[in-house]
mmCIF file of C-alpha atoms in Angstrom:
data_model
loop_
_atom_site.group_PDB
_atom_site.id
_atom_site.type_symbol
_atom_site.label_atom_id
_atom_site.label_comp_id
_atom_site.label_asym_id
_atom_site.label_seq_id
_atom_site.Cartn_x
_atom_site.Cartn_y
_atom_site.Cartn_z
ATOM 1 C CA UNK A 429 63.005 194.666 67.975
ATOM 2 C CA UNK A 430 64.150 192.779 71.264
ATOM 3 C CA UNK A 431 67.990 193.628 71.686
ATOM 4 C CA UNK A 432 70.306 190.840 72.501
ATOM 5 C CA UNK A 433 71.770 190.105 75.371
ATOM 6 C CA UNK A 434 75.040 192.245 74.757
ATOM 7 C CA UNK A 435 73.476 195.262 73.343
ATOM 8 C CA UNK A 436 70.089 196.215 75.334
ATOM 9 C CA UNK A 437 68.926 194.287 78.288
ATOM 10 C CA UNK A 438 71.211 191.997 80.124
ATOM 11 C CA UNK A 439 70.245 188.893 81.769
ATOM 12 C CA UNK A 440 70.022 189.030 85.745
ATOM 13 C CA UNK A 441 72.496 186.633 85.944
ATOM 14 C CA UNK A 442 75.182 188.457 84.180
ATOM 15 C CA UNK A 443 74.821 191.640 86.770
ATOM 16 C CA UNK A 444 78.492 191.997 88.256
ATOM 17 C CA UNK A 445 76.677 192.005 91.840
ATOM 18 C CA UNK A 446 74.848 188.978 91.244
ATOM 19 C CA UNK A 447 77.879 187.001 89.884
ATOM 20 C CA UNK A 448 80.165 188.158 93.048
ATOM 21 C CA UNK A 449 77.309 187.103 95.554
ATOM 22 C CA UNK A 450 77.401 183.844 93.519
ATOM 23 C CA UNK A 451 80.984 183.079 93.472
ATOM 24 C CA UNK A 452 80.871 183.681 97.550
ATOM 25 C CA UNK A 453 78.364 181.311 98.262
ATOM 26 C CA UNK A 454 80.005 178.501 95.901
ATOM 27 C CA UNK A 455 83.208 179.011 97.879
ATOM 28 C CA UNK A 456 81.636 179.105 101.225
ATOM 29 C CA UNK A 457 79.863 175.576 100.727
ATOM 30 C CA UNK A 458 83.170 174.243 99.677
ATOM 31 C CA UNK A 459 85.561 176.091 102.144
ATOM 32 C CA UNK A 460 84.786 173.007 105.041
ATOM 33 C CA UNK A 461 86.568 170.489 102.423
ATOM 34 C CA UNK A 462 89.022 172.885 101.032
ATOM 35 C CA UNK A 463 90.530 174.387 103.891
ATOM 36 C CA UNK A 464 89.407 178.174 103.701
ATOM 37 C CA UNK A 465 88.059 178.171 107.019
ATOM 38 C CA UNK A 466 91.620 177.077 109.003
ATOM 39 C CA UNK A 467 94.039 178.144 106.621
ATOM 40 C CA UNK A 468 97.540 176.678 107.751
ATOM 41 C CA UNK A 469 100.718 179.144 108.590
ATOM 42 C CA UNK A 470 102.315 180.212 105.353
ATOM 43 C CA UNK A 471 105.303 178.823 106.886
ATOM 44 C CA UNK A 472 106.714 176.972 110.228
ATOM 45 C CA UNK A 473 109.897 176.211 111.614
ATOM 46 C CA UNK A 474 110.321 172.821 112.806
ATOM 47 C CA UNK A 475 112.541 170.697 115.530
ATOM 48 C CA UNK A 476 114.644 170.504 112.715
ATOM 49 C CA UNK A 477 115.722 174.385 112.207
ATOM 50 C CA UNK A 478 113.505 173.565 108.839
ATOM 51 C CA UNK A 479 111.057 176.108 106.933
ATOM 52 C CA UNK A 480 108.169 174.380 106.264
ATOM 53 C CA UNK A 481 105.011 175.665 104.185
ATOM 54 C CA UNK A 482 102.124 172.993 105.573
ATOM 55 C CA UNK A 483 99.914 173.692 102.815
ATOM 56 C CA UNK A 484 96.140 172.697 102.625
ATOM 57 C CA UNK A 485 97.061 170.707 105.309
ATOM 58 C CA UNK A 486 93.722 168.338 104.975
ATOM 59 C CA UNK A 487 94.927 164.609 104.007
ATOM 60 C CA UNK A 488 97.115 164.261 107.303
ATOM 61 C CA UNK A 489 99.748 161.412 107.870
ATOM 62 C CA UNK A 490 100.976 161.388 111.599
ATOM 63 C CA UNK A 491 104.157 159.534 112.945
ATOM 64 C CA UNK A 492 104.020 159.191 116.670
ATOM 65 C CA UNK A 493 101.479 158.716 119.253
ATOM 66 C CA UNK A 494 101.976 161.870 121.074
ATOM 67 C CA UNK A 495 101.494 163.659 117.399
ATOM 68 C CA UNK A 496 98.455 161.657 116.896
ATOM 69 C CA UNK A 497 96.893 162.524 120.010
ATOM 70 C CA UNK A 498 97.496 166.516 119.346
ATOM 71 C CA UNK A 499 96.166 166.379 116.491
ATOM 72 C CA UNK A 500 93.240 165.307 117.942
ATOM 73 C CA UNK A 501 92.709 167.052 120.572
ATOM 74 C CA UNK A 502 92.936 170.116 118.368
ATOM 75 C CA UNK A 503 89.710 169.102 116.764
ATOM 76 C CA UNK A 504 91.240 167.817 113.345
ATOM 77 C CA UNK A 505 91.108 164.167 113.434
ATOM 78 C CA UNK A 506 89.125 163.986 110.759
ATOM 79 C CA UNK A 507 92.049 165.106 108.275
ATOM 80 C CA UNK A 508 94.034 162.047 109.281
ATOM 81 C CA UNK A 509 94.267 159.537 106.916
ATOM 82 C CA UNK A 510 96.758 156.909 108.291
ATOM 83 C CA UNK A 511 99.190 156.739 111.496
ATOM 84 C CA UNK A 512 102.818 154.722 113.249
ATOM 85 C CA UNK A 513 101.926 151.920 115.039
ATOM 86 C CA UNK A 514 102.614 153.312 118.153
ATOM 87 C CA UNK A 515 99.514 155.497 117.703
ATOM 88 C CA UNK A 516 96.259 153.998 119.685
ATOM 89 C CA UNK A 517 94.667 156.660 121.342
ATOM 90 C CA UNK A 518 91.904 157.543 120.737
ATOM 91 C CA UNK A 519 90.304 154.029 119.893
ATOM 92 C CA UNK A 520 89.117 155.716 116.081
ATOM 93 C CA UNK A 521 92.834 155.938 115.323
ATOM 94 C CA UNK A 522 93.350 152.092 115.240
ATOM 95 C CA UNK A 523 90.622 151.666 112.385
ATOM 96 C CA UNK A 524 93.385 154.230 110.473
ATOM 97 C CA UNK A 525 95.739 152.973 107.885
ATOM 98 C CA UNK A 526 98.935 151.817 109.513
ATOM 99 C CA UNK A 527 102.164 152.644 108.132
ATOM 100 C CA UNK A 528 103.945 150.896 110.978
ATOM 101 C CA UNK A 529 107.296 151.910 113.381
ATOM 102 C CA UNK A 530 107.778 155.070 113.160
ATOM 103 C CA UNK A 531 111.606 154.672 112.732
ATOM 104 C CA UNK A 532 111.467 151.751 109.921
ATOM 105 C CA UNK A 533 109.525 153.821 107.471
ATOM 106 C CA UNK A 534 109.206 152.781 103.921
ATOM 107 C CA UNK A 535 109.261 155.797 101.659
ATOM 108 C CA UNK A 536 106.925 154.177 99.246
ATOM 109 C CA UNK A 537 104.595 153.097 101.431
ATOM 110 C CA UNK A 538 104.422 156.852 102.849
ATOM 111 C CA UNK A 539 103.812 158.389 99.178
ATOM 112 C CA UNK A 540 101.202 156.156 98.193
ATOM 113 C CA UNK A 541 99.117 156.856 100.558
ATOM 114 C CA UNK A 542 99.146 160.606 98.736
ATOM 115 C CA UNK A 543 99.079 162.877 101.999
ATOM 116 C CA UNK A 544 98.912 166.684 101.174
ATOM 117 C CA UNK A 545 101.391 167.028 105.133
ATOM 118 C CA UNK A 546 103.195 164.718 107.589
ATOM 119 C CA UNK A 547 103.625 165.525 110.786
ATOM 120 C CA UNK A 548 106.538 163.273 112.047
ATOM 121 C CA UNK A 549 107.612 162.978 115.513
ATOM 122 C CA UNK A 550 111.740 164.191 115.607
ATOM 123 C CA UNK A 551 113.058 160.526 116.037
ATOM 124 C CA UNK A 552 111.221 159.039 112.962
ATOM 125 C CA UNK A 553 113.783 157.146 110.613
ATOM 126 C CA UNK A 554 115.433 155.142 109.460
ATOM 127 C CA UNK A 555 117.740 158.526 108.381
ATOM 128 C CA UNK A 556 118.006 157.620 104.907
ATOM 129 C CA UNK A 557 114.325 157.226 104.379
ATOM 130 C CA UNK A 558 113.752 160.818 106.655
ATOM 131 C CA UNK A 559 116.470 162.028 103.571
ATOM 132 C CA UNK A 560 114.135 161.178 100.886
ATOM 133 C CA UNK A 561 110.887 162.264 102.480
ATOM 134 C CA UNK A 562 112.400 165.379 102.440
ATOM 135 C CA UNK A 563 113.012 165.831 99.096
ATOM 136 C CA UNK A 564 109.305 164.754 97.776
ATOM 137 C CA UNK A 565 107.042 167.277 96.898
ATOM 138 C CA UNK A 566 104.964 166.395 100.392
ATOM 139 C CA UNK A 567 105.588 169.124 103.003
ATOM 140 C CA UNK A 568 106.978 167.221 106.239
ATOM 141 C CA UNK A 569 106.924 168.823 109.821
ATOM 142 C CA UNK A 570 108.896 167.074 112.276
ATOM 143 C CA UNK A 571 107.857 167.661 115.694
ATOM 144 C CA UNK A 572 110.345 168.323 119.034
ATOM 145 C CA UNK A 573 110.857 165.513 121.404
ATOM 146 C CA UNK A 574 110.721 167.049 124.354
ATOM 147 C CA UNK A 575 109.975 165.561 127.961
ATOM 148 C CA UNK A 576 108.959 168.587 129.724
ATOM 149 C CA UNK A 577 105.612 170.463 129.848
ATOM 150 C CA UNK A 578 107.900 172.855 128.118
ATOM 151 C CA UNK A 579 108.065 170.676 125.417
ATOM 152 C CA UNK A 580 104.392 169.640 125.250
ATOM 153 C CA UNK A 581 103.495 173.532 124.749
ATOM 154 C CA UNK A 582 105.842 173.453 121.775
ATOM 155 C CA UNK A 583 104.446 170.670 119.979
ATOM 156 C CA UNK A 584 100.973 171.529 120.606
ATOM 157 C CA UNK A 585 101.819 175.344 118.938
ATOM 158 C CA UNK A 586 103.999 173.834 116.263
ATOM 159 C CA UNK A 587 101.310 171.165 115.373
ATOM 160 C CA UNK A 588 98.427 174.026 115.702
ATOM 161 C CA UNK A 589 100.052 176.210 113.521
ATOM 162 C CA UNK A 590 100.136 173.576 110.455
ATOM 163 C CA UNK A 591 97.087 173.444 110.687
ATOM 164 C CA UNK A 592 95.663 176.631 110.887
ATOM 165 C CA UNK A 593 94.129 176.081 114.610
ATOM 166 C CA UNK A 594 96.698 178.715 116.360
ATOM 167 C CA UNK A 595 94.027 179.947 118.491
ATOM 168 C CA UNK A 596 92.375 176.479 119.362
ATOM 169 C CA UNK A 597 96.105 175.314 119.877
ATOM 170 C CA UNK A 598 96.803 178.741 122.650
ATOM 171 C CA UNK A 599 93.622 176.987 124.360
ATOM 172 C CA UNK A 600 94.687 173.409 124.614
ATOM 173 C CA UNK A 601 97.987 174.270 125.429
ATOM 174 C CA UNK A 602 96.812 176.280 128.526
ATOM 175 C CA UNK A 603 94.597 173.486 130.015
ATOM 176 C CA UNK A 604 97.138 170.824 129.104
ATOM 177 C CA UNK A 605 100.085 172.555 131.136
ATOM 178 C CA UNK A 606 97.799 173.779 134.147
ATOM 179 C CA UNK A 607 96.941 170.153 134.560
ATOM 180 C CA UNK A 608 100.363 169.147 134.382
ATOM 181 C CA UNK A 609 101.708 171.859 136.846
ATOM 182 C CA UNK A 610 99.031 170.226 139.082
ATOM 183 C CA UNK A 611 99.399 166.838 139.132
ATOM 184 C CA UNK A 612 103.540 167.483 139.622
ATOM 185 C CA UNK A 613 102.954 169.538 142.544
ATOM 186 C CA UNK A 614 101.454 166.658 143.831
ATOM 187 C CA UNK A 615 104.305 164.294 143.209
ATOM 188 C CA UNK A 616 106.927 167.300 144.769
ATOM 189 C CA UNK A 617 105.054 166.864 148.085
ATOM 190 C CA UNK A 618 106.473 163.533 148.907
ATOM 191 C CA UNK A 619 109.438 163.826 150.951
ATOM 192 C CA UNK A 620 112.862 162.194 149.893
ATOM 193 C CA UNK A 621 113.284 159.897 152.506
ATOM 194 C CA UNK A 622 109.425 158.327 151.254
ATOM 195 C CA UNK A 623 110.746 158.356 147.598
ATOM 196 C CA UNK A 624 111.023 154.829 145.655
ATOM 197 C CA UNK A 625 113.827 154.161 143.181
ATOM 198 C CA UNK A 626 111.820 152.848 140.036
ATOM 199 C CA UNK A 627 113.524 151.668 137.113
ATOM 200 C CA UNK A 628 111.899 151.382 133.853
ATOM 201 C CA UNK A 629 112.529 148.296 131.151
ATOM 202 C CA UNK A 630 111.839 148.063 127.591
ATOM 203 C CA UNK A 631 111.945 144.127 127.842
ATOM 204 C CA UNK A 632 113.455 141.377 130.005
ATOM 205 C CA UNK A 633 115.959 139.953 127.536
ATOM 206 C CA UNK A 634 118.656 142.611 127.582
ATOM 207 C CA UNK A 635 116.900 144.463 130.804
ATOM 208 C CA UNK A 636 117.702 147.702 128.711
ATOM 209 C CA UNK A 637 116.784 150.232 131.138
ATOM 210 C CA UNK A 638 116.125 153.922 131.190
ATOM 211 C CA UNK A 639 118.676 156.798 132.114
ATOM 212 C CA UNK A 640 118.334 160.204 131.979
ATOM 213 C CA UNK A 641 117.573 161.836 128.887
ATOM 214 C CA UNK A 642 114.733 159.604 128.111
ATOM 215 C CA UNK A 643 111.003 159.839 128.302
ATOM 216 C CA UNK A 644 110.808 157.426 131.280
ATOM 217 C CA UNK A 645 112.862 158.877 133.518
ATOM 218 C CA UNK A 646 111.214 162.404 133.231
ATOM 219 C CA UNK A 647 107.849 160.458 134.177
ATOM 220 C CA UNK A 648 109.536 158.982 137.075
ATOM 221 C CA UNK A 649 110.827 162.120 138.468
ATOM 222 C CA UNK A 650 107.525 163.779 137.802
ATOM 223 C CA UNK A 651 105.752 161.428 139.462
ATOM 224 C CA UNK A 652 107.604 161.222 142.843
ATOM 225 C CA UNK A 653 110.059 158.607 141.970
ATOM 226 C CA UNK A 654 113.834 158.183 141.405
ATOM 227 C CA UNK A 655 115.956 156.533 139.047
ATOM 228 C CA UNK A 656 119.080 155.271 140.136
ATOM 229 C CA UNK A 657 119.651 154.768 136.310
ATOM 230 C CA UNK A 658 120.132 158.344 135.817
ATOM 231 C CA UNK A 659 123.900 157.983 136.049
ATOM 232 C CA UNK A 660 123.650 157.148 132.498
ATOM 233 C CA UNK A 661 122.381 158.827 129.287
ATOM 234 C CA UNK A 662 119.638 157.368 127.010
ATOM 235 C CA UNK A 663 119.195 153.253 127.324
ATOM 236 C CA UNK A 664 121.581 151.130 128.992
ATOM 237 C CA UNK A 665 121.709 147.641 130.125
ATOM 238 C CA UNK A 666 121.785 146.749 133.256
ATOM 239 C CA UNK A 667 124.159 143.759 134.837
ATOM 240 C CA UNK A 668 123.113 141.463 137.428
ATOM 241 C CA UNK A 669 125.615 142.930 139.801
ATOM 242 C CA UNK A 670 124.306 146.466 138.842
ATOM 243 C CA UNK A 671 120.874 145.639 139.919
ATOM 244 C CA UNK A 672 121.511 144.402 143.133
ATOM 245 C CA UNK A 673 123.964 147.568 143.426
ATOM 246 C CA UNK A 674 120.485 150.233 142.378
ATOM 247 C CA UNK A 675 118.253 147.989 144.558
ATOM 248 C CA UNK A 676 115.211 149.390 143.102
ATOM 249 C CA UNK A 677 112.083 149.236 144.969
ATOM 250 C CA UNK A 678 109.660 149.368 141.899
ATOM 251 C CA UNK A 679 110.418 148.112 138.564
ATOM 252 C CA UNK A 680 108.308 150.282 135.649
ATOM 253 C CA UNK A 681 107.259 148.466 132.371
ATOM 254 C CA UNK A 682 104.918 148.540 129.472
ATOM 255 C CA UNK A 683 101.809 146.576 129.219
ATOM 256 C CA UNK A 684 102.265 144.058 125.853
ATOM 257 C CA UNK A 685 98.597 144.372 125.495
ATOM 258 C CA UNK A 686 98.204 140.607 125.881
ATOM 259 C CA UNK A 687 97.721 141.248 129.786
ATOM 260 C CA UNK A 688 101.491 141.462 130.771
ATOM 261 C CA UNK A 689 104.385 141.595 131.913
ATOM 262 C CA UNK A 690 103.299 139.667 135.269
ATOM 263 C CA UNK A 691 105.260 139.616 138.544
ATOM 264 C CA UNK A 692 105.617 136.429 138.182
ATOM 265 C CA UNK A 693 107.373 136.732 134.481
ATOM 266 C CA UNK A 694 109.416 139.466 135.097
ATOM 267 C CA UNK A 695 110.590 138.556 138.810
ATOM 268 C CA UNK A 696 111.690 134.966 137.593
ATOM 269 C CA UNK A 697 114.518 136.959 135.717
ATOM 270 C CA UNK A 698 117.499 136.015 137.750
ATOM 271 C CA UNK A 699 118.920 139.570 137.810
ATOM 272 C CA UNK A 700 115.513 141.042 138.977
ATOM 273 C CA UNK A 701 115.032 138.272 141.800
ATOM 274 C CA UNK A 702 117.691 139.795 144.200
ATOM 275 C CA UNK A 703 115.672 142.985 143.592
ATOM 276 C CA UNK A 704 114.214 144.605 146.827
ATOM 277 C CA UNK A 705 111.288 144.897 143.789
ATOM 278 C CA UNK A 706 111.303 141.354 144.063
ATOM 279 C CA UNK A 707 110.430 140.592 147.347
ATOM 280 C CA UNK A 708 107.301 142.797 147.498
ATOM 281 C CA UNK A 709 106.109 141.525 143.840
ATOM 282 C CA UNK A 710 106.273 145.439 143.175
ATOM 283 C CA UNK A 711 105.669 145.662 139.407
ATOM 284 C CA UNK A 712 104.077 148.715 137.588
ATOM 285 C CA UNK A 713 102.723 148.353 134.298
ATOM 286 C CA UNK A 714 100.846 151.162 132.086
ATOM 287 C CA UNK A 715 100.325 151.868 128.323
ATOM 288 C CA UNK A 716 103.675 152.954 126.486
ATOM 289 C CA UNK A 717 102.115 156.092 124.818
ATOM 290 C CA UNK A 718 100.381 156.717 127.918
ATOM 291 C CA UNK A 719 103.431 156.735 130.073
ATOM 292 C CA UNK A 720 106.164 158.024 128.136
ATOM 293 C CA UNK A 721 104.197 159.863 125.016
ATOM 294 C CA UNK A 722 104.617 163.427 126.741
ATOM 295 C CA UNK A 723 100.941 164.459 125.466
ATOM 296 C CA UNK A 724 97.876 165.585 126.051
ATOM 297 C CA UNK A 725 97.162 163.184 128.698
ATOM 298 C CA UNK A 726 100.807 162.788 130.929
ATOM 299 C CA UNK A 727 99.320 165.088 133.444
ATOM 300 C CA UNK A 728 97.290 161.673 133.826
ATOM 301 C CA UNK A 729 99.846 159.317 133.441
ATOM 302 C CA UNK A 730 101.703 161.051 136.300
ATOM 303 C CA UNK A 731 98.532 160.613 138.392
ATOM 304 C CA UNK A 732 98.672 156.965 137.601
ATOM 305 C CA UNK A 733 102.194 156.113 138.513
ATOM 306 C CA UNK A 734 102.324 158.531 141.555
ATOM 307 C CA UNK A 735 99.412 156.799 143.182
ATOM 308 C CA UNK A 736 100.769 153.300 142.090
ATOM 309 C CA UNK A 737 104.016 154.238 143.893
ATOM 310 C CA UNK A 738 102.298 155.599 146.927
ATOM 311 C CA UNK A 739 98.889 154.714 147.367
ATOM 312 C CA UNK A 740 98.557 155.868 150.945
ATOM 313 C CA UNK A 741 99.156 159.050 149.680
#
């Protein structure tokens, strides 16, 4: 008589061998959407002083445009499932869920969106909402602000770690600061006496401008230019009488995407018209994340602005 399966011959498919070989191939089909291949870090350390296990790491929400662009860059765009407004580049990122300004976040809106990490840029708020994303079950990483290349090497490794991409992250990270090293030794060749004072606005109603500490004034300097703000930390605003005191000889703004600010706009201002600025029309506009995202692609924007401040070399 023909023995049954448990007593005489087993079925090929129940051979221990068989069954492991099995179980490998099932896991390496679904490792791409699971995250076996780029495992994140069991744990980081954020700009916070924070211990953070990233998890999975594959349904990404990203708050900041330089955060947006490294994850990119590190080949994982794909995991990102919504962004800040401030986050344009590259063009993909713009057909993204937006979960608007960074630093009005709704908590709710956040959640719902069911992200599995967030990677947060360290000035994301409002502090109360920061409080509570905390405290949800979804792992947050915030990420340094830092304006130096310094800094850019520590967000790219933080960022590449929490995602598994350490080695793709050493990579980027080299290329990134080698071309920032060069385009600033280009900027350190212009002698002092050639230097322009540039100051940077945020808008013409309060003419809030730049001091030191910001992101603005580290792309002047690096560029070639000086700030005659820098007597004064973070954003101030600057008087009539204080303008005509810095005489600036460029003044450095972000494009509203609408095709402005124009020289004529900003130059009508009463306390920019006595401007040395003024009388040469000399008016500098670029991309906000472009200019003062310290990313991937400053070694750029310092190109930009250094050849828009001297373009005879």
């Amino acid at each position: 008589m023909q023995g049954s399966v448990g007593e005489g011959r087993r079925s090929p498919w129940f051979q221990p061998g068989r069954i492991l070989a099995v179980l490998f191939l099932v896991l390496s089909v679904l490792a791409p959407s699971c995250g076996f291949k780029a495992l994140a870090a069991e744990s980081v350390v954020d700009a916070l002083g924070r211990t953070v296990a990233p998890g999975p790491a594959t349904r990404i929400l990203t708050l900041g445009s330089d955060v947006t662009e490294i994850v990119h860059v590190l080949g994982a765009g794909e995991r990102i499932i919504a962004v800040d407004r401030g986050s344009k580049y590259p063009p993909e990122v713009t057909e993204k869920p937006n979960v608007g300004y960074r630093r009005q976040l709704s908590v709710e809106g956040l959640a719902g969106l069911r992200p599995d990490l967030i990677l947060a840029a360290e000035d994301s708020g409002p502090p109360e909402a920061v409080e509570v994303l905390m405290s949800l079950a979804i792992p947050i990483v915030f990420v340094p602000q830092d304006n130096t290349p310094e800094g850019i090497d520590r967000k790219i490794t933080l960022i590449a770690a929490s995602l598994g991409l350490e080695d793709k992250g050493k990579a980027v990270s080299a290329e990134v600061l080698a071309a920032f090293k060069a385009a600033a030794e280009l900027s350190e060749k212009i002698p002092l006496e050639r230097r322009k004072k540039v100051v940077f606005f945020h808008g013409l109603v309060k003419l809030s401008a730049a001091g030191t500490g910001t992101a603005a004034d580290a792309i002047i300097r690096y560029a070639g230019g000086l700030n005659p703000m820098d007597v004064v930390q973070g954003y101030k605003a600057a008087s009539e009488e204080k303008l005509v005191e810095m005489a600036p000889d460029v003044i450095l703004m972000m494009s509203d995407g609408k095709g402005g600010p124009t020289p004529e706009h900003v130059f009508s201002n009463r306390a920019l018209a006595a401007t040395p600025a003024a009388a040469n029309k000399a008016l500098i506009v670029l991309d906000g994340a472009y200019m003062i995202g310290f990313g991937p692609r400053t070694s750029d924007a310092i190109r930009d602005l250094a050849k828009a401040l001297y373009p005879e070399g």
